[in-house]
Tab-separated table of C-alpha atoms in Angstrom:
chain	number	residue	atom	x	y	z
A	1	MET	CA	-64.132	-5.539	30.741
A	2	GLY	CA	-68.000	-5.817	30.968
A	3	GLU	CA	-68.077	-9.099	33.044
A	4	SER	CA	-69.104	-8.833	36.633
A	5	THR	CA	-66.091	-10.948	37.678
A	6	SER	CA	-62.535	-9.924	37.153
A	7	VAL	CA	-59.060	-10.586	38.355
A	8	THR	CA	-56.964	-7.628	39.433
A	9	ASN	CA	-53.513	-7.258	41.139
A	10	GLY	CA	-53.729	-11.087	41.649
A	11	PHE	CA	-57.207	-11.410	43.307
A	12	SER	CA	-60.637	-11.884	42.081
A	13	GLN	CA	-62.990	-8.936	42.733
A	14	SER	CA	-66.217	-10.834	41.784
A	15	ARG	CA	-67.617	-9.899	45.078
A	16	MET	CA	-67.090	-6.666	46.741
A	17	ASP	CA	-68.139	-7.882	50.212
A	18	GLN	CA	-65.693	-10.740	49.971
A	19	LYS	CA	-63.015	-10.931	52.660
A	20	ILE	CA	-59.353	-11.491	51.031
A	21	ASN	CA	-56.824	-13.130	53.539
A	22	VAL	CA	-53.390	-12.608	52.137
A	23	TYR	CA	-50.671	-14.998	53.668
A	24	ILE	CA	-47.069	-13.978	53.400
A	25	TRP	CA	-44.864	-16.834	53.887
A	26	ASP	CA	-40.911	-17.010	54.683
A	27	MET	CA	-39.576	-19.929	53.060
A	28	ASP	CA	-36.546	-21.475	54.643
A	29	GLU	CA	-37.301	-22.798	58.197
A	30	THR	CA	-40.830	-22.094	57.557
A	31	LEU	CA	-42.442	-23.903	54.454
A	32	ILE	CA	-39.105	-26.099	53.866
A	33	LEU	CA	-36.162	-27.103	56.018
A	34	LEU	CA	-32.923	-26.566	54.432
A	35	LYS	CA	-30.349	-24.326	56.208
A	36	SER	CA	-31.335	-26.042	59.668
A	37	LEU	CA	-30.259	-29.300	58.104
A	38	LEU	CA	-27.196	-27.992	56.695
A	39	ASN	CA	-25.797	-26.495	59.802
A	40	GLY	CA	-27.283	-29.153	62.066
A	41	THR	CA	-29.505	-26.828	64.043
A	42	TYR	CA	-32.686	-28.720	63.353
A	43	ALA	CA	-31.422	-32.039	64.535
A	44	GLU	CA	-29.801	-30.415	67.716
A	45	ALA	CA	-33.116	-29.313	68.848
A	46	PHE	CA	-33.964	-32.962	69.596
A	47	ASN	CA	-31.294	-33.578	72.034
A	48	GLY	CA	-29.605	-36.577	70.537
A	49	LEU	CA	-32.935	-38.018	68.987
A	50	LYS	CA	-31.929	-37.058	65.496
A	51	ASN	CA	-28.891	-37.905	63.458
A	52	ILE	CA	-27.131	-34.716	62.762
A	53	GLN	CA	-24.861	-35.879	60.023
A	54	GLU	CA	-27.876	-37.549	58.262
A	55	GLY	CA	-29.704	-34.121	58.206
A	56	VAL	CA	-26.425	-32.483	56.775
A	57	GLU	CA	-26.175	-35.053	53.838
A	58	ILE	CA	-29.838	-34.571	53.090
A	59	GLY	CA	-29.282	-30.777	52.971
A	60	LYS	CA	-26.275	-31.180	50.677
A	61	MET	CA	-28.377	-33.219	48.320
A	62	TRP	CA	-30.990	-30.584	47.988
A	63	GLU	CA	-28.277	-27.893	47.605
A	64	LYS	CA	-26.859	-29.785	44.661
A	65	HIS	CA	-30.197	-30.093	42.964
A	66	ILE	CA	-31.223	-26.588	43.537
A	67	LEU	CA	-27.847	-25.234	42.018
A	68	ALA	CA	-27.976	-27.845	39.032
A	69	LEU	CA	-31.691	-26.716	38.176
A	70	CYS	CA	-30.771	-23.077	38.433
A	71	ASP	CA	-28.033	-23.279	35.989
A	72	ASP	CA	-29.096	-25.870	33.721
A	73	HIS	CA	-32.813	-24.672	33.270
A	74	PHE	CA	-33.122	-21.186	34.740
A	75	PHE	CA	-30.228	-18.979	33.260
A	76	TYR	CA	-28.824	-18.499	36.805
A	77	GLU	CA	-25.172	-18.430	35.489
A	78	GLN	CA	-26.286	-15.498	33.209
A	79	ILE	CA	-28.514	-13.464	35.708
A	80	GLU	CA	-26.981	-14.380	39.068
A	81	ASN	CA	-26.010	-10.663	39.468
A	82	CYS	CA	-29.283	-9.396	38.209
A	83	ASN	CA	-31.592	-10.332	41.031
A	84	LYS	CA	-34.849	-8.539	41.054
A	85	PRO	CA	-37.638	-8.457	43.602
A	86	SER	CA	-40.018	-10.434	41.440
A	87	LEU	CA	-40.299	-12.003	37.882
A	88	ASP	CA	-42.597	-8.919	36.613
A	89	ALA	CA	-40.087	-6.146	38.082
A	90	LEU	CA	-39.039	-5.607	34.480
A	91	SER	CA	-42.199	-6.158	32.749
A	92	GLN	CA	-42.156	-2.582	31.250
A	93	TYR	CA	-39.134	-3.568	29.057
A	94	ASP	CA	-40.818	-6.588	27.680
A	95	ASP	CA	-42.248	-5.936	24.146
A	96	GLY	CA	-44.089	-9.240	23.891
A	97	ARG	CA	-41.884	-10.858	21.308
A	98	ASN	CA	-42.419	-14.483	20.405
A	99	LEU	CA	-39.531	-16.378	22.297
A	100	SER	CA	-40.186	-19.774	20.759
A	101	ASP	CA	-37.071	-19.524	18.480
A	102	TYR	CA	-35.236	-16.914	20.595
A	103	ASP	CA	-31.573	-17.943	21.231
A	104	PHE	CA	-30.796	-16.924	24.742
A	105	ASN	CA	-27.185	-17.964	24.415
A	106	GLN	CA	-26.480	-15.527	21.357
A	107	ASP	CA	-28.146	-12.264	22.376
A	108	ALA	CA	-25.128	-10.618	23.941
A	109	PHE	CA	-26.924	-10.259	27.356
A	110	GLY	CA	-24.695	-8.575	29.948
A	111	PRO	CA	-23.525	-5.217	31.332
A	112	PRO	CA	-24.232	-2.542	31.050
A	113	TYR	CA	-27.714	-3.057	32.205
A	114	ASP	CA	-29.328	-0.391	29.785
A	115	ASP	CA	-32.774	-0.685	28.263
A	116	SER	CA	-31.746	-3.143	25.752
A	117	ASN	CA	-30.295	-5.629	28.312
A	118	ASN	CA	-33.357	-5.052	30.572
A	119	ARG	CA	-35.406	-6.249	27.657
A	120	LYS	CA	-33.286	-9.307	27.443
A	121	LEU	CA	-33.414	-9.793	31.246
A	122	ALA	CA	-37.347	-9.402	30.945
A	123	TYR	CA	-37.502	-12.257	28.320
A	124	ARG	CA	-35.569	-14.572	30.531
A	125	HIS	CA	-38.061	-13.714	33.423
A	126	ARG	CA	-41.019	-14.515	31.217
A	127	PHE	CA	-39.426	-17.628	29.916
A	128	ILE	CA	-38.632	-18.550	33.638
A	129	ALA	CA	-42.209	-17.818	34.491
A	130	HIS	CA	-43.585	-20.071	31.706
A	131	ARG	CA	-41.307	-22.958	32.732
A	132	TYR	CA	-42.405	-22.507	36.541
A	133	LYS	CA	-46.157	-22.828	35.241
A	134	GLN	CA	-45.357	-25.838	33.244
A	135	GLY	CA	-43.599	-27.639	36.244
A	136	LEU	CA	-40.705	-29.935	36.763
A	137	HIS	CA	-42.019	-32.767	34.524
A	138	SER	CA	-42.111	-30.551	31.516
A	139	PHE	CA	-38.181	-30.353	31.591
A	140	LEU	CA	-36.994	-33.247	33.589
A	141	ASN	CA	-36.702	-36.788	32.682
A	142	GLN	CA	-38.522	-39.568	34.714
A	143	GLU	CA	-35.270	-40.872	36.240
A	144	MET	CA	-34.575	-37.220	37.751
A	145	ILE	CA	-38.173	-37.078	38.890
A	146	LYS	CA	-38.005	-40.338	40.629
A	147	ASP	CA	-34.619	-39.394	42.408
A	148	LEU	CA	-36.410	-36.030	43.621
A	149	ASP	CA	-39.582	-38.022	44.903
A	150	GLU	CA	-37.081	-40.141	46.908
A	151	LEU	CA	-35.119	-37.431	48.306
A	152	TYR	CA	-38.494	-35.570	49.141
A	153	ASP	CA	-39.776	-38.640	51.027
A	154	MET	CA	-36.519	-39.057	52.727
A	155	THR	CA	-36.501	-35.619	54.006
A	156	ASP	CA	-40.117	-35.795	55.024
A	157	LYS	CA	-39.591	-38.967	57.085
A	158	TYR	CA	-36.438	-37.422	58.728
A	159	THR	CA	-38.350	-34.211	59.589
A	160	ASP	CA	-41.324	-35.849	61.119
A	161	ARG	CA	-43.484	-34.790	57.954
A	162	TRP	CA	-42.669	-31.092	58.113
A	163	LEU	CA	-42.547	-30.757	54.309
A	164	SER	CA	-45.810	-32.533	53.639
A	165	SER	CA	-47.643	-30.845	56.638
A	166	ALA	CA	-46.518	-27.509	55.432
A	167	ARG	CA	-47.808	-28.486	51.843
A	168	ILE	CA	-51.121	-29.568	53.196
A	169	PHE	CA	-51.528	-26.481	55.004
A	170	LEU	CA	-50.776	-24.323	52.069
A	171	GLU	CA	-53.473	-26.322	50.172
A	172	GLU	CA	-56.057	-25.428	52.993
A	173	CYS	CA	-54.937	-21.860	52.825
A	174	SER	CA	-55.418	-21.920	49.111
A	175	ALA	CA	-58.982	-23.622	49.107
A	176	GLY	CA	-60.955	-20.417	49.524
A	177	HIS	CA	-59.427	-18.964	46.473
A	178	LYS	CA	-60.654	-21.862	44.397
A	179	LYS	CA	-64.338	-21.471	45.919
A	180	THR	CA	-64.953	-17.983	46.022
A	181	SER	CA	-65.555	-17.089	42.319
A	182	LEU	CA	-68.007	-19.906	42.016
A	183	VAL	CA	-71.520	-20.736	43.250
A	184	ALA	CA	-70.961	-22.674	46.373
A	185	ALA	CA	-71.399	-26.341	45.735
A	186	ASP	CA	-73.822	-28.652	47.755
A	187	GLY	CA	-72.366	-29.465	51.164
A	188	ILE	CA	-70.186	-26.511	51.178
A	189	LYS	CA	-70.710	-24.062	54.053
A	190	SER	CA	-71.910	-20.646	52.722
A	191	SER	CA	-69.192	-18.964	55.025
A	192	ALA	CA	-66.493	-20.496	52.787
A	193	SER	CA	-67.627	-18.242	49.831
A	194	LYS	CA	-66.902	-15.099	52.019
A	195	TYR	CA	-63.244	-15.405	51.813
A	196	GLN	CA	-60.420	-15.544	49.243
A	197	HIS	CA	-57.123	-16.963	50.343
A	198	ILE	CA	-53.908	-15.919	48.599
A	199	ASN	CA	-50.407	-17.262	49.346
A	200	LEU	CA	-47.386	-15.251	48.717
A	201	LEU	CA	-43.911	-16.020	49.363
A	202	VAL	CA	-41.205	-13.313	50.540
A	203	THR	CA	-37.868	-14.719	50.938
A	204	SER	CA	-34.535	-13.324	51.823
A	205	GLY	CA	-32.988	-15.855	49.152
A	206	SER	CA	-32.377	-14.753	45.585
A	207	LEU	CA	-35.237	-14.998	43.343
A	208	ILE	CA	-34.341	-17.768	40.850
A	209	PRO	CA	-33.139	-20.195	43.512
A	210	SER	CA	-36.221	-19.533	45.475
A	211	LEU	CA	-38.511	-20.332	42.534
A	212	VAL	CA	-36.486	-23.646	41.902
A	213	LYS	CA	-36.972	-24.378	45.783
A	214	CYS	CA	-40.802	-24.050	45.255
A	215	LEU	CA	-40.660	-26.440	42.269
A	216	LEU	CA	-38.463	-28.955	44.076
A	217	PHE	CA	-40.438	-28.848	47.387
A	218	ARG	CA	-43.900	-29.167	45.524
A	219	LEU	CA	-45.177	-25.675	46.545
A	220	ASP	CA	-45.757	-24.418	42.922
A	221	ASN	CA	-49.385	-25.405	42.731
A	222	MET	CA	-50.186	-23.217	45.848
A	223	ILE	CA	-47.763	-20.259	45.099
A	224	THR	CA	-47.823	-18.744	41.646
A	225	ASP	CA	-44.897	-17.367	39.938
A	226	GLU	CA	-46.058	-13.743	40.352
A	227	ASN	CA	-46.570	-14.415	43.989
A	228	VAL	CA	-42.808	-15.142	44.696
A	229	TYR	CA	-40.925	-12.075	45.971
A	230	SER	CA	-36.999	-11.839	46.736
A	231	SER	CA	-36.007	-9.260	49.559
A	232	TRP	CA	-32.489	-9.949	48.823
A	233	GLU	CA	-31.756	-6.562	47.432
A	234	VAL	CA	-34.571	-4.424	48.844
A	235	GLY	CA	-35.383	-5.824	52.226
A	236	LYS	CA	-38.639	-7.585	53.590
A	237	LEU	CA	-40.117	-4.119	54.478
A	238	GLN	CA	-40.148	-2.769	50.942
A	239	CYS	CA	-41.606	-6.060	49.618
A	240	PHE	CA	-44.456	-5.758	52.269
A	241	GLN	CA	-45.076	-2.223	51.076
A	242	GLN	CA	-45.261	-3.443	47.481
A	243	ILE	CA	-47.602	-6.115	48.424
A	244	LYS	CA	-49.846	-3.530	50.366
A	245	VAL	CA	-50.133	-1.422	47.149
A	246	ARG	CA	-50.824	-4.522	45.115
A	247	PHE	CA	-53.618	-5.744	47.325
A	248	ASN	CA	-55.117	-2.228	47.914
A	249	HIS	CA	-58.523	-3.159	49.059
A	250	PRO	CA	-60.329	-2.455	52.342
A	251	ASN	CA	-61.362	-6.150	52.734
A	252	VAL	CA	-57.765	-7.386	52.344
A	253	ARG	CA	-56.216	-8.763	55.562
A	254	PHE	CA	-52.531	-9.645	55.882
A	255	CYS	CA	-50.835	-12.291	57.810
A	256	VAL	CA	-47.146	-12.947	58.060
A	257	ILE	CA	-45.628	-16.310	58.812
A	258	GLY	CA	-41.942	-16.966	59.242
A	259	ASP	CA	-39.126	-17.471	61.602
A	260	GLY	CA	-36.617	-14.586	61.070
A	261	TRP	CA	-36.005	-11.240	62.777
A	262	GLU	CA	-36.401	-9.475	59.454
A	263	GLU	CA	-40.127	-10.277	58.798
A	264	CYS	CA	-40.675	-9.701	62.529
A	265	GLU	CA	-39.746	-6.176	62.161
A	266	ALA	CA	-41.251	-5.414	58.690
A	267	ALA	CA	-44.586	-7.069	59.977
A	268	GLN	CA	-44.508	-4.915	63.022
A	269	ALA	CA	-43.933	-1.790	60.975
A	270	MET	CA	-46.860	-2.825	58.791
A	271	ARG	CA	-49.093	-3.398	61.728
A	272	TRP	CA	-49.837	-7.029	60.486
A	273	PRO	CA	-50.077	-10.107	62.523
A	274	LEU	CA	-47.022	-12.273	62.751
A	275	VAL	CA	-47.018	-16.156	63.355
A	276	LYS	CA	-43.426	-16.961	64.542
A	277	ILE	CA	-42.341	-20.261	63.460
A	278	ASP	CA	-40.425	-22.294	66.247
A	279	MET	CA	-38.598	-25.453	64.993
A	280	ARG	CA	-38.316	-26.956	68.519
A	281	PRO	CA	-40.418	-30.086	68.899
A	282	GLY	CA	-43.573	-30.240	70.742
A	283	GLY	CA	-44.596	-26.526	69.765
A	284	SER	CA	-47.792	-25.493	67.882
A	285	HIS	CA	-46.124	-22.836	65.617
A	286	ARG	CA	-44.237	-25.390	63.376
A	287	PHE	CA	-45.027	-28.382	60.999
A	288	PRO	CA	-47.043	-30.397	61.884
A	289	GLY	CA	-48.724	-28.165	64.373
A	290	LEU	CA	-49.733	-24.927	62.795
A	291	THR	CA	-53.622	-24.789	62.201
A	292	SER	CA	-56.104	-22.471	60.485
A	293	ARG	CA	-57.540	-21.943	64.021
A	294	THR	CA	-54.359	-20.567	65.222
A	295	LEU	CA	-54.092	-18.318	62.120
A	296	GLY	CA	-57.578	-17.029	62.706
A	297	PHE	CA	-56.660	-16.077	66.254
A	298	TYR	CA	-53.851	-13.750	64.949
A	299	PHE	CA	-56.075	-12.309	62.364
A	300	SER	CA	-58.644	-11.558	65.029
A	301	VAL	CA	-56.167	-9.995	67.265
A	302	VAL	CA	-55.199	-7.186	64.830
A	303	TYR	CA	-58.326	-7.013	62.737
A	304	GLY	CA	-60.964	-7.653	65.325
A	305	SER	CA	-62.733	-10.754	66.417
A	306	SER	CA	-66.036	-10.371	64.451
A	307	ASP	CA	-64.791	-12.656	61.749
A	308	ALA	CA	-63.098	-15.202	63.981
A	309	GLU	CA	-65.522	-17.780	63.932
A	310	ASP	CA	-66.067	-17.523	60.299
A	311	GLU	CA	-62.452	-17.976	59.914
A	312	GLU	CA	-62.203	-21.134	61.895
A	313	GLU	CA	-64.941	-22.866	59.704
Protein backbone atom coordinates (compact mmCIF):
# COMPACT_ATOMS: atom_id res chain seq x y z
CA MET A 1 0.00 0.00 0.00
CA GLY A 2 2.25 2.74 -1.30
CA GLU A 3 -0.41 5.48 -1.42
CA SER A 4 -0.31 8.23 1.17
CA THR A 5 -4.00 7.86 1.91
CA SER A 6 -5.40 4.65 3.40
CA VAL A 7 -8.41 3.48 5.32
CA THR A 8 -7.67 1.44 8.42
CA ASN A 9 -10.12 0.16 11.03
CA GLY A 10 -12.88 2.31 9.56
CA PHE A 11 -11.17 5.69 9.41
CA SER A 12 -8.92 7.48 6.95
CA GLN A 13 -5.30 7.96 7.89
CA SER A 14 -4.63 10.50 5.14
CA ARG A 15 -3.49 13.06 7.71
CA MET A 16 -1.67 12.03 10.85
CA ASP A 17 -2.50 15.36 12.54
CA GLN A 18 -6.21 14.98 11.91
CA LYS A 19 -8.61 14.85 14.85
CA ILE A 20 -11.04 11.94 14.67
CA ASN A 21 -14.34 12.28 16.51
CA VAL A 22 -16.15 8.99 17.05
CA TYR A 23 -19.80 9.38 18.02
CA ILE A 24 -21.25 6.29 19.69
CA TRP A 25 -25.04 6.38 19.45
CA ASP A 26 -27.76 4.45 21.17
CA MET A 27 -30.74 3.73 18.95
CA ASP A 28 -34.12 3.48 20.69
CA GLU A 29 -35.26 6.71 22.34
CA THR A 30 -32.16 8.42 20.96
CA LEU A 31 -31.91 8.33 17.17
CA ILE A 32 -35.41 6.89 16.84
CA LEU A 33 -38.52 6.63 18.98
CA LEU A 34 -40.20 3.23 19.20
CA LYS A 35 -40.38 1.70 22.68
CA SER A 36 -41.66 4.96 24.13
CA LEU A 37 -44.38 5.05 21.47
CA LEU A 38 -45.43 1.47 22.19
CA ASN A 39 -45.60 1.92 25.95
CA GLY A 40 -46.96 5.48 25.85
CA THR A 41 -44.16 7.13 27.82
CA TYR A 42 -43.33 9.56 25.02
CA ALA A 43 -46.88 10.92 24.88
CA GLU A 44 -47.27 10.93 28.66
CA ALA A 45 -44.39 13.41 28.95
CA PHE A 46 -46.58 15.99 27.17
CA ASN A 47 -49.23 15.97 29.92
CA GLY A 48 -52.24 15.37 27.72
CA LEU A 49 -51.10 17.28 24.64
CA LYS A 50 -50.32 14.04 22.73
CA ASN A 51 -52.78 11.26 21.94
CA ILE A 52 -51.24 8.23 23.65
CA GLN A 53 -53.15 5.66 21.62
CA GLU A 54 -52.10 7.27 18.34
CA GLY A 55 -48.48 6.81 19.36
CA VAL A 56 -49.09 3.19 20.34
CA GLU A 57 -50.67 2.46 16.95
CA ILE A 58 -47.75 4.10 15.13
CA GLY A 59 -45.33 2.00 17.16
CA LYS A 60 -47.23 -1.19 16.33
CA MET A 61 -47.02 -0.41 12.61
CA TRP A 62 -43.26 0.02 12.86
CA GLU A 63 -42.98 -3.20 14.85
CA LYS A 64 -44.88 -5.07 12.15
CA HIS A 65 -42.62 -3.78 9.38
CA ILE A 66 -39.44 -4.49 11.33
CA LEU A 67 -40.40 -8.11 11.98
CA ALA A 68 -41.56 -8.64 8.39
CA LEU A 69 -38.32 -7.34 6.89
CA CYS A 70 -36.22 -9.33 9.35
CA ASP A 71 -37.97 -12.59 8.48
CA ASP A 72 -38.50 -12.05 4.74
CA HIS A 73 -35.21 -10.45 3.73
CA PHE A 74 -32.59 -10.92 6.48
CA PHE A 75 -32.75 -14.62 7.53
CA TYR A 76 -34.03 -13.73 10.99
CA GLU A 77 -36.00 -16.94 11.45
CA GLN A 78 -32.80 -18.88 10.75
CA ILE A 79 -30.35 -16.82 12.80
CA GLU A 80 -32.45 -15.28 15.60
CA ASN A 81 -30.65 -17.43 18.17
CA CYS A 82 -27.21 -16.66 16.73
CA ASN A 83 -26.91 -12.99 17.64
CA LYS A 84 -23.39 -11.58 17.26
CA PRO A 85 -21.99 -8.18 18.26
CA SER A 86 -21.39 -7.18 14.62
CA LEU A 87 -21.64 -8.51 11.08
CA ASP A 88 -17.89 -9.09 10.85
CA ALA A 89 -17.70 -11.05 14.13
CA LEU A 90 -17.31 -14.31 12.18
CA SER A 91 -15.31 -12.96 9.24
CA GLN A 92 -12.47 -15.38 9.96
CA TYR A 93 -14.80 -18.23 8.93
CA ASP A 94 -15.76 -16.63 5.61
CA ASP A 95 -13.72 -18.16 2.77
CA GLY A 96 -14.94 -15.57 0.26
CA ARG A 97 -17.13 -17.96 -1.71
CA ASN A 98 -19.25 -16.43 -4.47
CA LEU A 99 -22.80 -16.33 -3.07
CA SER A 100 -24.62 -15.35 -6.26
CA ASP A 101 -25.97 -18.88 -6.75
CA TYR A 102 -25.81 -20.01 -3.12
CA ASP A 103 -29.04 -21.55 -1.77
CA PHE A 104 -29.39 -20.43 1.84
CA ASN A 105 -32.48 -22.62 2.28
CA GLN A 106 -30.67 -25.83 1.38
CA ASP A 107 -27.33 -25.59 3.20
CA ALA A 108 -28.50 -27.35 6.40
CA PHE A 109 -27.52 -24.42 8.60
CA GLY A 110 -28.20 -24.96 12.30
CA PRO A 111 -26.79 -26.32 15.56
CA PRO A 112 -24.25 -27.40 16.54
CA TYR A 113 -22.44 -24.17 15.69
CA ASP A 114 -19.15 -25.70 14.66
CA ASP A 115 -16.73 -24.31 12.06
CA SER A 116 -18.95 -25.45 9.21
CA ASN A 117 -22.06 -23.72 10.54
CA ASN A 118 -20.09 -20.66 11.57
CA ARG A 119 -19.01 -20.40 7.95
CA LYS A 120 -22.65 -20.60 6.84
CA LEU A 121 -23.56 -17.88 9.34
CA ALA A 122 -20.68 -15.75 8.07
CA TYR A 123 -22.10 -16.15 4.53
CA ARG A 124 -25.44 -14.83 5.78
CA HIS A 125 -23.76 -11.91 7.48
CA ARG A 126 -21.94 -11.05 4.25
CA PHE A 127 -25.19 -11.22 2.29
CA ILE A 128 -26.91 -9.02 4.88
CA ALA A 129 -24.09 -6.46 4.70
CA HIS A 130 -24.42 -6.36 0.91
CA ARG A 131 -28.20 -5.93 1.10
CA TYR A 132 -27.81 -3.18 3.70
CA LYS A 133 -25.40 -1.31 1.42
CA GLN A 134 -27.85 -1.57 -1.48
CA GLY A 135 -30.73 -0.12 0.55
CA LEU A 136 -34.46 -0.74 0.73
CA HIS A 137 -35.11 0.23 -2.90
CA SER A 138 -33.08 -2.76 -4.06
CA PHE A 139 -35.51 -5.35 -2.68
CA LEU A 140 -38.83 -3.66 -1.84
CA ASN A 141 -41.45 -2.66 -4.40
CA GLN A 142 -42.57 0.91 -4.88
CA GLU A 143 -45.88 0.38 -3.11
CA MET A 144 -44.11 -0.77 0.06
CA ILE A 145 -41.61 2.09 -0.18
CA LYS A 146 -44.55 4.51 -0.44
CA ASP A 147 -46.21 2.97 2.65
CA LEU A 148 -42.96 3.27 4.61
CA ASP A 149 -42.47 6.87 3.52
CA GLU A 150 -45.99 7.73 4.69
CA LEU A 151 -45.40 6.01 8.05
CA TYR A 152 -42.11 7.86 8.49
CA ASP A 153 -43.79 11.20 7.78
CA MET A 154 -46.67 10.36 10.12
CA THR A 155 -44.23 9.45 12.90
CA ASP A 156 -42.12 12.54 12.31
CA LYS A 157 -45.19 14.76 12.56
CA TYR A 158 -46.40 13.04 15.74
CA THR A 159 -42.97 13.36 17.39
CA ASP A 160 -42.47 17.02 16.38
CA ARG A 161 -39.72 16.12 13.87
CA TRP A 162 -37.67 13.90 16.19
CA LEU A 163 -36.77 11.47 13.38
CA SER A 164 -35.83 14.03 10.74
CA SER A 165 -33.96 16.20 13.24
CA ALA A 166 -31.90 13.23 14.44
CA ARG A 167 -31.17 12.30 10.84
CA ILE A 168 -30.08 15.84 9.95
CA PHE A 169 -27.84 15.91 13.01
CA LEU A 170 -26.25 12.61 11.95
CA GLU A 171 -25.60 14.11 8.53
CA GLU A 172 -23.88 17.06 10.20
CA CYS A 173 -21.75 14.66 12.25
CA SER A 174 -20.87 12.76 9.07
CA ALA A 175 -19.99 15.82 7.01
CA GLY A 176 -16.43 16.07 8.24
CA HIS A 177 -15.72 12.50 7.15
CA LYS A 178 -16.49 13.37 3.55
CA LYS A 179 -14.27 16.45 3.53
CA THR A 180 -11.20 15.33 5.36
CA SER A 181 -9.48 13.13 2.77
CA LEU A 182 -9.98 15.77 0.07
CA VAL A 183 -8.44 19.16 -0.57
CA ALA A 184 -10.79 21.71 0.97
CA ALA A 185 -13.08 23.26 -1.64
CA ASP A 186 -13.44 27.01 -2.05
CA GLY A 187 -15.60 28.48 0.66
CA ILE A 188 -15.03 25.70 3.19
CA LYS A 189 -13.26 26.76 6.36
CA SER A 190 -9.81 25.28 6.67
CA SER A 191 -10.61 24.06 10.19
CA ALA A 192 -13.13 21.59 8.74
CA SER A 193 -10.31 19.54 7.27
CA LYS A 194 -8.83 19.05 10.74
CA TYR A 195 -11.62 16.68 11.72
CA GLN A 196 -12.94 13.35 10.64
CA HIS A 197 -16.31 12.35 12.08
CA ILE A 198 -17.51 8.76 12.39
CA ASN A 199 -20.94 7.58 13.57
CA LEU A 200 -21.23 4.22 15.32
CA LEU A 201 -24.35 2.56 16.69
CA VAL A 202 -24.21 0.42 19.83
CA THR A 203 -27.67 -0.87 20.64
CA SER A 204 -28.92 -3.30 23.26
CA GLY A 205 -31.23 -4.81 20.64
CA SER A 206 -30.40 -7.82 18.48
CA LEU A 207 -28.13 -7.15 15.52
CA ILE A 208 -30.43 -7.97 12.60
CA PRO A 209 -33.49 -5.99 13.81
CA SER A 210 -31.14 -3.08 14.57
CA LEU A 211 -29.81 -3.09 11.00
CA VAL A 212 -33.38 -3.23 9.71
CA LYS A 213 -34.31 -0.26 11.90
CA CYS A 214 -31.41 1.70 10.41
CA LEU A 215 -32.81 1.03 6.95
CA LEU A 216 -36.42 1.81 7.85
CA PHE A 217 -35.58 4.99 9.74
CA ARG A 218 -33.22 6.26 6.99
CA LEU A 219 -30.01 6.05 9.00
CA ASP A 220 -28.09 3.69 6.68
CA ASN A 221 -26.39 6.47 4.71
CA MET A 222 -24.79 7.83 7.89
CA ILE A 223 -24.16 4.57 9.76
CA THR A 224 -22.49 1.87 7.67
CA ASP A 225 -23.09 -1.83 8.29
CA GLU A 226 -19.65 -2.35 9.85
CA ASN A 227 -20.41 0.43 12.33
CA VAL A 228 -23.50 -1.23 13.84
CA TYR A 229 -22.91 -3.13 17.10
CA SER A 230 -25.30 -5.19 19.21
CA SER A 231 -24.59 -5.39 22.93
CA TRP A 232 -27.39 -7.93 23.44
CA GLU A 233 -25.03 -10.75 24.38
CA VAL A 234 -21.84 -9.00 25.53
CA GLY A 235 -22.97 -5.74 27.11
CA LYS A 236 -22.17 -2.16 26.12
CA LEU A 237 -18.91 -1.95 28.04
CA GLN A 238 -17.40 -4.81 26.03
CA CYS A 239 -18.60 -3.20 22.79
CA PHE A 240 -17.03 0.11 23.85
CA GLN A 241 -13.78 -1.68 24.63
CA GLN A 242 -13.78 -3.30 21.17
CA ILE A 243 -14.38 0.11 19.60
CA LYS A 244 -11.49 1.58 21.57
CA VAL A 245 -9.19 -1.13 20.20
CA ARG A 246 -10.51 -0.66 16.66
CA PHE A 247 -9.95 3.11 16.68
CA ASN A 248 -6.62 2.98 18.47
CA HIS A 249 -5.05 6.31 17.60
CA PRO A 250 -3.88 9.20 19.81
CA ASN A 251 -6.00 11.71 17.88
CA VAL A 252 -9.27 9.82 18.35
CA ARG A 253 -11.88 11.30 20.67
CA PHE A 254 -15.02 9.41 21.71
CA CYS A 255 -18.45 10.69 22.71
CA VAL A 256 -21.44 8.55 23.76
CA ILE A 257 -25.01 9.72 23.11
CA GLY A 258 -27.91 7.78 24.59
CA ASP A 259 -30.68 7.59 27.17
CA GLY A 260 -30.03 4.35 29.07
CA TRP A 261 -28.22 3.46 32.29
CA GLU A 262 -25.97 0.90 30.59
CA GLU A 263 -24.25 3.34 28.24
CA CYS A 264 -23.95 5.78 31.15
CA GLU A 265 -22.03 3.23 33.22
CA ALA A 266 -19.97 2.05 30.24
CA ALA A 267 -19.05 5.61 29.23
CA GLN A 268 -18.03 6.37 32.79
CA ALA A 269 -15.86 3.24 32.91
CA MET A 270 -14.17 4.27 29.64
CA ARG A 271 -13.86 7.90 30.80
CA TRP A 272 -15.67 9.08 27.70
CA PRO A 273 -18.06 12.03 27.60
CA LEU A 274 -21.75 11.12 27.69
CA VAL A 275 -24.63 13.18 26.34
CA LYS A 276 -27.74 11.93 28.15
CA ILE A 277 -30.84 12.12 25.96
CA ASP A 278 -33.99 13.34 27.69
CA MET A 279 -37.31 12.90 25.87
CA ARG A 280 -39.16 15.49 27.93
CA PRO A 281 -40.32 18.48 25.85
CA GLY A 282 -38.45 21.75 26.07
CA GLY A 283 -34.99 20.34 26.74
CA SER A 284 -31.83 20.68 24.69
CA HIS A 285 -30.70 17.06 25.01
CA ARG A 286 -33.30 15.70 22.62
CA PHE A 287 -34.43 16.08 18.99
CA PRO A 288 -34.90 18.71 17.84
CA GLY A 289 -32.59 20.47 20.25
CA LEU A 290 -29.21 18.75 20.34
CA THR A 291 -26.51 20.75 18.53
CA SER A 292 -22.87 20.30 17.53
CA ARG A 293 -22.03 23.12 19.95
CA THR A 294 -23.40 20.97 22.79
CA LEU A 295 -21.30 17.99 21.69
CA GLY A 296 -18.28 20.27 21.41
CA PHE A 297 -18.77 21.29 25.03
CA TYR A 298 -18.83 17.66 26.19
CA PHE A 299 -15.70 16.91 24.17
CA SER A 300 -13.91 19.87 25.74
CA VAL A 301 -14.83 18.82 29.29
CA VAL A 302 -13.08 15.46 28.89
CA TYR A 303 -10.42 16.14 26.28
CA GLY A 304 -9.60 19.77 27.05
CA SER A 305 -10.83 23.08 25.71
CA SER A 306 -8.04 23.75 23.21
CA ASP A 307 -10.14 22.43 20.33
CA ALA A 308 -13.52 23.64 21.52
CA GLU A 309 -13.66 26.62 19.17
CA ASP A 310 -12.67 24.52 16.18
CA GLU A 311 -15.32 21.97 17.11
CA GLU A 312 -18.06 24.55 17.00
CA GLU A 313 -17.16 25.82 13.52
